DNA sequence: ATGCTGGGATACATCGTTGCAGACGATGGC
DNA sequence: GCCATCGTCTGCAACGATGTATCCCAGCAT
């Protein structure tokens, strides 16, 4: 069997509870006693049993992260940074893939997954604010992304609208007039896709450029969907001189399809994305995109969640944090 | 407070233990009793407390996955598939990033992380077989990748040497004679890089082509290192007509640098990678690479680990599983 | 001396579950 | 009619830690 606190207590000649007190940095312990306990711990190679601690204290020191698919580069990079941020505060991150499935998202919210974690970082994609509110329970919950902007929930996001507007303005400034958008989600308006599309339209309006619905292609946020969307546009005969992928993998799929079809980028068509994943910098041509400040997002969302856990943050209404952004102008849309 | 088994027992008019038996599918329970318990569970909305179960049973239903960096596409895709495979068997996966740091890898092996998991999927990068054997403990451990091939450990890997040989043969068959290799790790010979390099040399030997050490560029397995390696080769004046990136991100970094420098791919230089990450298919030009059968790797490594856990697999020596591979011939090296 | 204060350590109950051993009534063989 | 067996269910202890309440003693004021 493993060494328990009881063994340590016996070895140090103190009570079980004193060992516990030493481990939990209880203030009033004589230095000599503390030393004896620590020596015993070192000698026996004692390691606290986290399961027992969790059962007794009700805390797991784990944060849950719910996202659709860990193999998507944006989520992979985000997860990596979140884990590092959490680790700095002594927490681990347990990841759950929802596949954007409503049932899976609900399960993550109330099932065993929730039980295993002290708080949740949640990227809802297919369920709404009311469904969440009804099942959120009492443990803290921080939303990531902007599918749900609701005063009831804490939210960490970026200035999607502003960023999309700035990026579109950049394309317009480069002389592009017919900017196709791919990856739109027609059903929603408040989600990430909706906000970015809104920013696009604002930029058009500001520049006095017309909005043409024929240029808006729906699609899931995957490389193949980006390629398919561009293929559809090309085949339909709609003219366009730029493509704005609502995220980077869409834009990279589009880029691929354009080049295959013999369309020169950026000469004939400029391409821009959103997210600034590592891959964007090394695409050929390299991809113009928006950097959402992922480090800041990761750091602040963990900080907010931990503030809720510790009770440092007590606001009744949801706290909304917005990170900054930066345009990354590269070869695909100079 | 949450609903406990005790509440269920009272509601159903049975003992605590009977509820436990129902939950654990104990054979000898009268259908009527079982039904009553299940009704009570449904009515009260009871959910088993996993922490308490873990403490009592000594099992967590979590598998540990140790890798260097979740943001690397290969690991992200692998982690995603492993999580899905584990979920199919009722297990969760807890990921730990080691950053290829020896201390972090040792910690994952014996620290709290190990305690939280029933078994480990381990991608060692910086520590050796002896260090692992000395600290492995008694919980099952399955190695991923081939940094460590040792009869003491279970291992799931792919035919690195054969695959690299086949890929190199393909390049040679295409008329390439001076194939640069980037991402070599000169210090090691048994690791992944070493095995792939070995396959490369075997292909050269078989074709009667000379081996030139000047064509071997070391580097970490990242995009920027791939770009830097190619830049170094170009600047040094060494001639080459193909680049074999020991993994895809290296090759993609190399591809990027070649195109920036005005080198035509594949006309002047062919480029090939290894891993077949999603991105390879959508690169421009699309990347010739080796598909390691990641689905199979994920499925079989989880199966092996669970077989060890359940005692279905009892081999004294390590079980070594090799998945198949397929060449994916694409535009970058047709 | 006595009472009070507060630092330092302890005993005991408790978190929610599962393993073990045994109880109980009904059945069946002899 | 007795004992062994079988199916079904139960009680108790235990997993390894923490919270609560309490106790003891030294130091100080009264």
Coordinates of C-alpha atoms (C1' of nucleotides) in Angstrom, one line a residue, chain A residues 14-15 17-18 21 28-30 33 55-56, chain C residues 6-16:
Chain A
X14 CA 2.3 13.5 16.1
X15 CA -1.4 13.2 15.4
X17 CA -4.4 16.1 12.1
X18 CA -1.1 17.8 12.7
X21 CA -2.1 21.0 9.3
X28 CA 0.1 27.9 14.4
X29 CA 2.6 25.0 14.4
X30 CA 5.9 25.1 16.2
X33 CA 7.0 20.1 15.0
X55 CA -13.9 13.6 -1.3
X56 CA -13.4 15.4 1.9
Chain C
dG6 C1' -4.2 32.3 23.0
dG7 C1' -0.8 29.3 20.7
dG8 C1' -0.2 24.5 19.7
dA9 C1' -1.8 20.0 19.3
dT10 C1' -5.4 16.4 19.4
dA11 C1' -9.9 13.1 19.0
dC12 C1' -13.6 12.2 16.6
dA13 C1' -16.9 12.5 13.1
dT14 C1' -17.5 12.7 8.3
dC15 C1' -17.3 12.9 2.9
dG16 C1' -20.1 8.8 -0.4

